[in-house]
Amino acid sequence: MATRRALLACAAALAAGSLVLGGTTAAHADSGVTGITVQEAHNDWTNNGKIVLSLTAPSAVKNVKVSLYSMETQQTVATVGNFDLTSGTAENGTWKNRGRIQLPDLGSYRIDVSASDEGGDTLSAAGVGYFYYAVQTNMKDTKVDRTTVDFSTAASPSAVT
């Protein structure tokens, strides 16, 4: 009996959740408009001072703004509004900020996005991705001029051969 009640409760919760989370408004169903959608939001893998933001929209995106929110301090620490379309189209493309982002502290920041398109659609979404602000070591121009290295003795010039 208890199992039957538990199953009925789960089924009712699932039905209620699908109505709340999966429902489409009549206006969206009739017009086919889905609004602006964030496909991805994260650091540029080659430059951690840049944000990569992929958006789709019914018409050309005209305004993009990103806020970086510190989970540690519970405050917005930076707002970036200078984005350029770097690939794709204004209706389905990837955007990157023009300058490097400089933050006061290293760490992980939540990405919040607001955007609008030429058709009047707007987006305001919190937590669409994470921006990881970290130190990256660049060793592109590093050359080794020794064939072996011995770290067994303390700072003696003869220890490195």
PDB file of C-alpha atoms in Angstrom:
ATOM      1  CA  MET A   1       0.000   0.000   0.000  1.00  0.00           C
ATOM      2  CA  ALA A   2       2.811   2.406   0.897  1.00  0.00           C
ATOM      3  CA  THR A   3       4.543   1.582  -2.388  1.00  0.00           C
ATOM      4  CA  ARG A   4       1.394   2.390  -4.368  1.00  0.00           C
ATOM      5  CA  ARG A   5       1.076   5.761  -2.586  1.00  0.00           C
ATOM      6  CA  ALA A   6       4.753   6.523  -3.249  1.00  0.00           C
ATOM      7  CA  LEU A   7       4.320   5.715  -6.951  1.00  0.00           C
ATOM      8  CA  LEU A   8       1.192   7.877  -7.184  1.00  0.00           C
ATOM      9  CA  ALA A   9       2.991  10.752  -5.436  1.00  0.00           C
ATOM     10  CA  CYS A  10       5.937  10.466  -7.850  1.00  0.00           C
ATOM     11  CA  ALA A  11       3.604  10.400 -10.857  1.00  0.00           C
ATOM     12  CA  ALA A  12       1.731  13.471  -9.601  1.00  0.00           C
ATOM     13  CA  ALA A  13       4.997  15.346  -8.975  1.00  0.00           C
ATOM     14  CA  LEU A  14       6.265  14.422 -12.441  1.00  0.00           C
ATOM     15  CA  ALA A  15       3.041  15.597 -14.089  1.00  0.00           C
ATOM     16  CA  ALA A  16       3.051  18.874 -12.152  1.00  0.00           C
ATOM     17  CA  GLY A  17       6.731  19.450 -12.924  1.00  0.00           C
ATOM     18  CA  SER A  18       6.271  18.873 -16.639  1.00  0.00           C
ATOM     19  CA  LEU A  19       3.424  21.395 -16.706  1.00  0.00           C
ATOM     20  CA  VAL A  20       5.543  24.003 -14.945  1.00  0.00           C
ATOM     21  CA  LEU A  21       8.862  23.348 -16.693  1.00  0.00           C
ATOM     22  CA  GLY A  22       7.858  22.049 -20.088  1.00  0.00           C
ATOM     23  CA  GLY A  23       4.861  24.162 -20.978  1.00  0.00           C
ATOM     24  CA  THR A  24       4.826  26.570 -23.914  1.00  0.00           C
ATOM     25  CA  THR A  25       2.772  29.725 -23.806  1.00  0.00           C
ATOM     26  CA  ALA A  26       0.076  30.147 -26.434  1.00  0.00           C
ATOM     27  CA  ALA A  27       1.814  33.228 -27.854  1.00  0.00           C
ATOM     28  CA  HIS A  28       5.026  31.303 -28.452  1.00  0.00           C
ATOM     29  CA  ALA A  29       3.219  28.263 -29.840  1.00  0.00           C
ATOM     30  CA  ASP A  30       1.243  30.336 -32.355  1.00  0.00           C
ATOM     31  CA  SER A  31       4.014  32.637 -33.546  1.00  0.00           C
ATOM     32  CA  GLY A  32       6.863  30.118 -33.609  1.00  0.00           C
ATOM     33  CA  VAL A  33       9.061  32.649 -31.773  1.00  0.00           C
ATOM     34  CA  THR A  34      11.396  31.070 -29.275  1.00  0.00           C
ATOM     35  CA  GLY A  35      13.354  34.166 -28.277  1.00  0.00           C
ATOM     36  CA  ILE A  36      17.065  34.558 -27.721  1.00  0.00           C
ATOM     37  CA  THR A  37      18.857  31.457 -26.461  1.00  0.00           C
ATOM     38  CA  VAL A  38      22.350  31.023 -25.022  1.00  0.00           C
ATOM     39  CA  GLN A  39      24.019  27.971 -26.573  1.00  0.00           C
ATOM     40  CA  GLU A  40      27.284  28.276 -24.624  1.00  0.00           C
ATOM     41  CA  ALA A  41      29.110  30.727 -22.368  1.00  0.00           C
ATOM     42  CA  HIS A  42      32.657  30.219 -21.074  1.00  0.00           C
ATOM     43  CA  ASN A  43      36.286  31.357 -21.274  1.00  0.00           C
ATOM     44  CA  ASP A  44      38.043  31.415 -24.599  1.00  0.00           C
ATOM     45  CA  TRP A  45      40.228  28.296 -24.316  1.00  0.00           C
ATOM     46  CA  THR A  46      43.228  30.138 -25.825  1.00  0.00           C
ATOM     47  CA  ASN A  47      42.820  33.402 -23.889  1.00  0.00           C
ATOM     48  CA  ASN A  48      41.267  33.239 -20.440  1.00  0.00           C
ATOM     49  CA  GLY A  49      40.666  37.010 -20.440  1.00  0.00           C
ATOM     50  CA  LYS A  50      37.984  36.590 -23.115  1.00  0.00           C
ATOM     51  CA  ILE A  51      34.424  35.278 -22.966  1.00  0.00           C
ATOM     52  CA  VAL A  52      32.961  33.073 -25.696  1.00  0.00           C
ATOM     53  CA  LEU A  53      29.199  33.505 -25.965  1.00  0.00           C
ATOM     54  CA  SER A  54      27.101  31.648 -28.549  1.00  0.00           C
ATOM     55  CA  LEU A  55      23.571  32.951 -29.112  1.00  0.00           C
ATOM     56  CA  THR A  56      20.631  32.105 -31.354  1.00  0.00           C
ATOM     57  CA  ALA A  57      17.820  34.590 -31.976  1.00  0.00           C
ATOM     58  CA  PRO A  58      14.793  35.051 -34.276  1.00  0.00           C
ATOM     59  CA  SER A  59      16.381  38.241 -35.689  1.00  0.00           C
ATOM     60  CA  ALA A  60      19.825  39.857 -35.601  1.00  0.00           C
ATOM     61  CA  VAL A  61      21.281  40.276 -32.107  1.00  0.00           C
ATOM     62  CA  LYS A  62      22.035  43.955 -31.582  1.00  0.00           C
ATOM     63  CA  ASN A  63      23.036  44.239 -27.938  1.00  0.00           C
ATOM     64  CA  VAL A  64      24.910  41.837 -25.647  1.00  0.00           C
ATOM     65  CA  LYS A  65      25.951  42.418 -22.040  1.00  0.00           C
ATOM     66  CA  VAL A  66      27.573  39.974 -19.630  1.00  0.00           C
ATOM     67  CA  SER A  67      27.886  40.330 -15.871  1.00  0.00           C
ATOM     68  CA  LEU A  68      30.394  38.256 -13.931  1.00  0.00           C
ATOM     69  CA  TYR A  69      29.077  37.346 -10.507  1.00  0.00           C
ATOM     70  CA  SER A  70      31.333  36.234  -7.651  1.00  0.00           C
ATOM     71  CA  MET A  71      29.878  33.302  -5.780  1.00  0.00           C
ATOM     72  CA  GLU A  72      32.273  34.083  -2.922  1.00  0.00           C
ATOM     73  CA  THR A  73      31.266  37.722  -2.359  1.00  0.00           C
ATOM     74  CA  GLN A  74      27.715  37.392  -3.761  1.00  0.00           C
ATOM     75  CA  GLN A  75      28.289  40.493  -5.915  1.00  0.00           C
ATOM     76  CA  THR A  76      28.673  41.380  -9.568  1.00  0.00           C
ATOM     77  CA  VAL A  77      32.370  42.169 -10.040  1.00  0.00           C
ATOM     78  CA  ALA A  78      32.417  43.139 -13.732  1.00  0.00           C
ATOM     79  CA  THR A  79      30.041  44.036 -16.533  1.00  0.00           C
ATOM     80  CA  VAL A  80      31.191  43.604 -20.131  1.00  0.00           C
ATOM     81  CA  GLY A  81      29.296  45.159 -23.015  1.00  0.00           C
ATOM     82  CA  ASN A  82      31.784  45.360 -25.881  1.00  0.00           C
ATOM     83  CA  PHE A  83      31.169  42.147 -27.833  1.00  0.00           C
ATOM     84  CA  ASP A  84      31.962  41.439 -31.488  1.00  0.00           C
ATOM     85  CA  LEU A  85      30.500  38.698 -33.671  1.00  0.00           C
ATOM     86  CA  THR A  86      33.475  36.408 -34.407  1.00  0.00           C
ATOM     87  CA  SER A  87      31.775  33.561 -36.291  1.00  0.00           C
ATOM     88  CA  GLY A  88      28.377  32.652 -37.685  1.00  0.00           C
ATOM     89  CA  THR A  89      25.577  35.141 -38.222  1.00  0.00           C
ATOM     90  CA  ALA A  90      23.898  37.722 -36.010  1.00  0.00           C
ATOM     91  CA  GLU A  91      20.975  35.254 -35.662  1.00  0.00           C
ATOM     92  CA  ASN A  92      23.156  32.236 -34.836  1.00  0.00           C
ATOM     93  CA  GLY A  93      26.706  33.135 -33.946  1.00  0.00           C
ATOM     94  CA  THR A  94      29.572  33.345 -31.527  1.00  0.00           C
ATOM     95  CA  TRP A  95      30.505  36.583 -29.796  1.00  0.00           C
ATOM     96  CA  LYS A  96      33.715  37.566 -27.960  1.00  0.00           C
ATOM     97  CA  ASN A  97      34.535  40.622 -25.900  1.00  0.00           C
ATOM     98  CA  ARG A  98      36.968  43.142 -27.468  1.00  0.00           C
ATOM     99  CA  GLY A  99      39.389  43.710 -24.575  1.00  0.00           C
ATOM    100  CA  ARG A 100      40.827  41.441 -21.927  1.00  0.00           C
ATOM    101  CA  ILE A 101      38.795  41.106 -18.761  1.00  0.00           C
ATOM    102  CA  GLN A 102      40.725  42.041 -15.616  1.00  0.00           C
ATOM    103  CA  LEU A 103      39.198  40.945 -12.325  1.00  0.00           C
ATOM    104  CA  PRO A 104      40.304  41.735  -8.768  1.00  0.00           C
ATOM    105  CA  ASP A 105      40.695  38.082  -7.730  1.00  0.00           C
ATOM    106  CA  LEU A 106      41.396  34.717  -9.321  1.00  0.00           C
ATOM    107  CA  GLY A 107      38.529  32.250  -9.188  1.00  0.00           C
ATOM    108  CA  SER A 108      35.302  31.061 -10.763  1.00  0.00           C
ATOM    109  CA  TYR A 109      32.597  33.563 -11.683  1.00  0.00           C
ATOM    110  CA  ARG A 110      29.008  32.926 -12.772  1.00  0.00           C
ATOM    111  CA  ILE A 111      28.119  34.332 -16.210  1.00  0.00           C
ATOM    112  CA  ASP A 112      24.837  36.271 -16.404  1.00  0.00           C
ATOM    113  CA  VAL A 113      23.715  37.431 -19.870  1.00  0.00           C
ATOM    114  CA  SER A 114      21.324  40.080 -21.117  1.00  0.00           C
ATOM    115  CA  ALA A 115      20.764  40.533 -24.841  1.00  0.00           C
ATOM    116  CA  SER A 116      18.284  41.985 -27.313  1.00  0.00           C
ATOM    117  CA  ASP A 117      17.662  41.552 -31.018  1.00  0.00           C
ATOM    118  CA  GLU A 118      16.279  43.750 -33.794  1.00  0.00           C
ATOM    119  CA  GLY A 119      12.848  42.120 -33.493  1.00  0.00           C
ATOM    120  CA  GLY A 120      12.425  43.283 -29.905  1.00  0.00           C
ATOM    121  CA  ASP A 121      13.176  39.958 -28.211  1.00  0.00           C
ATOM    122  CA  THR A 122      15.116  40.239 -24.960  1.00  0.00           C
ATOM    123  CA  LEU A 123      17.000  37.812 -22.775  1.00  0.00           C
ATOM    124  CA  SER A 124      18.005  38.127 -19.150  1.00  0.00           C
ATOM    125  CA  ALA A 125      19.523  34.891 -17.870  1.00  0.00           C
ATOM    126  CA  ALA A 126      21.616  34.121 -14.791  1.00  0.00           C
ATOM    127  CA  GLY A 127      24.088  31.263 -14.527  1.00  0.00           C
ATOM    128  CA  VAL A 128      24.411  30.366 -18.216  1.00  0.00           C
ATOM    129  CA  GLY A 129      28.055  29.366 -17.730  1.00  0.00           C
ATOM    130  CA  TYR A 130      31.190  29.973 -15.713  1.00  0.00           C
ATOM    131  CA  PHE A 131      34.212  32.191 -16.287  1.00  0.00           C
ATOM    132  CA  TYR A 132      37.396  30.747 -14.771  1.00  0.00           C
ATOM    133  CA  TYR A 133      39.886  33.519 -14.052  1.00  0.00           C
ATOM    134  CA  ALA A 134      43.270  31.884 -13.500  1.00  0.00           C
ATOM    135  CA  VAL A 135      46.966  32.279 -14.166  1.00  0.00           C
ATOM    136  CA  GLN A 136      48.101  30.416 -17.265  1.00  0.00           C
ATOM    137  CA  THR A 137      51.742  29.632 -17.915  1.00  0.00           C
ATOM    138  CA  ASN A 138      52.805  30.253 -21.502  1.00  0.00           C
ATOM    139  CA  MET A 139      55.801  28.212 -22.607  1.00  0.00           C
ATOM    140  CA  LYS A 140      55.541  28.743 -26.374  1.00  0.00           C
ATOM    141  CA  ASP A 141      58.970  30.395 -26.739  1.00  0.00           C
ATOM    142  CA  THR A 142      60.814  28.286 -24.156  1.00  0.00           C
ATOM    143  CA  LYS A 143      63.893  26.334 -25.267  1.00  0.00           C
ATOM    144  CA  VAL A 144      65.938  23.760 -23.378  1.00  0.00           C
ATOM    145  CA  ASP A 145      69.721  23.997 -23.728  1.00  0.00           C
ATOM    146  CA  ARG A 146      70.682  21.054 -21.457  1.00  0.00           C
ATOM    147  CA  THR A 147      70.355  17.359 -22.114  1.00  0.00           C
ATOM    148  CA  THR A 148      69.999  16.363 -18.449  1.00  0.00           C
ATOM    149  CA  VAL A 149      68.990  18.109 -15.269  1.00  0.00           C
ATOM    150  CA  ASP A 150      69.894  16.932 -11.768  1.00  0.00           C
ATOM    151  CA  PHE A 151      68.028  18.443  -8.833  1.00  0.00           C
ATOM    152  CA  SER A 152      69.577  16.175  -6.211  1.00  0.00           C
ATOM    153  CA  THR A 153      72.025  18.763  -4.836  1.00  0.00           C
ATOM    154  CA  ALA A 154      71.161  22.228  -3.669  1.00  0.00           C
ATOM    155  CA  ALA A 155      71.769  25.159  -6.030  1.00  0.00           C
ATOM    156  CA  SER A 156      75.267  24.178  -7.087  1.00  0.00           C
ATOM    157  CA  PRO A 157      76.196  25.273 -10.635  1.00  0.00           C
ATOM    158  CA  SER A 158      77.849  21.903 -11.212  1.00  0.00           C
ATOM    159  CA  ALA A 159      74.620  20.074 -10.345  1.00  0.00           C
ATOM    160  CA  VAL A 160      73.013  21.017 -13.644  1.00  0.00           C
ATOM    161  CA  THR A 161      74.618  19.313 -16.637  1.00  0.00           C
TER     162      THR A 161
END
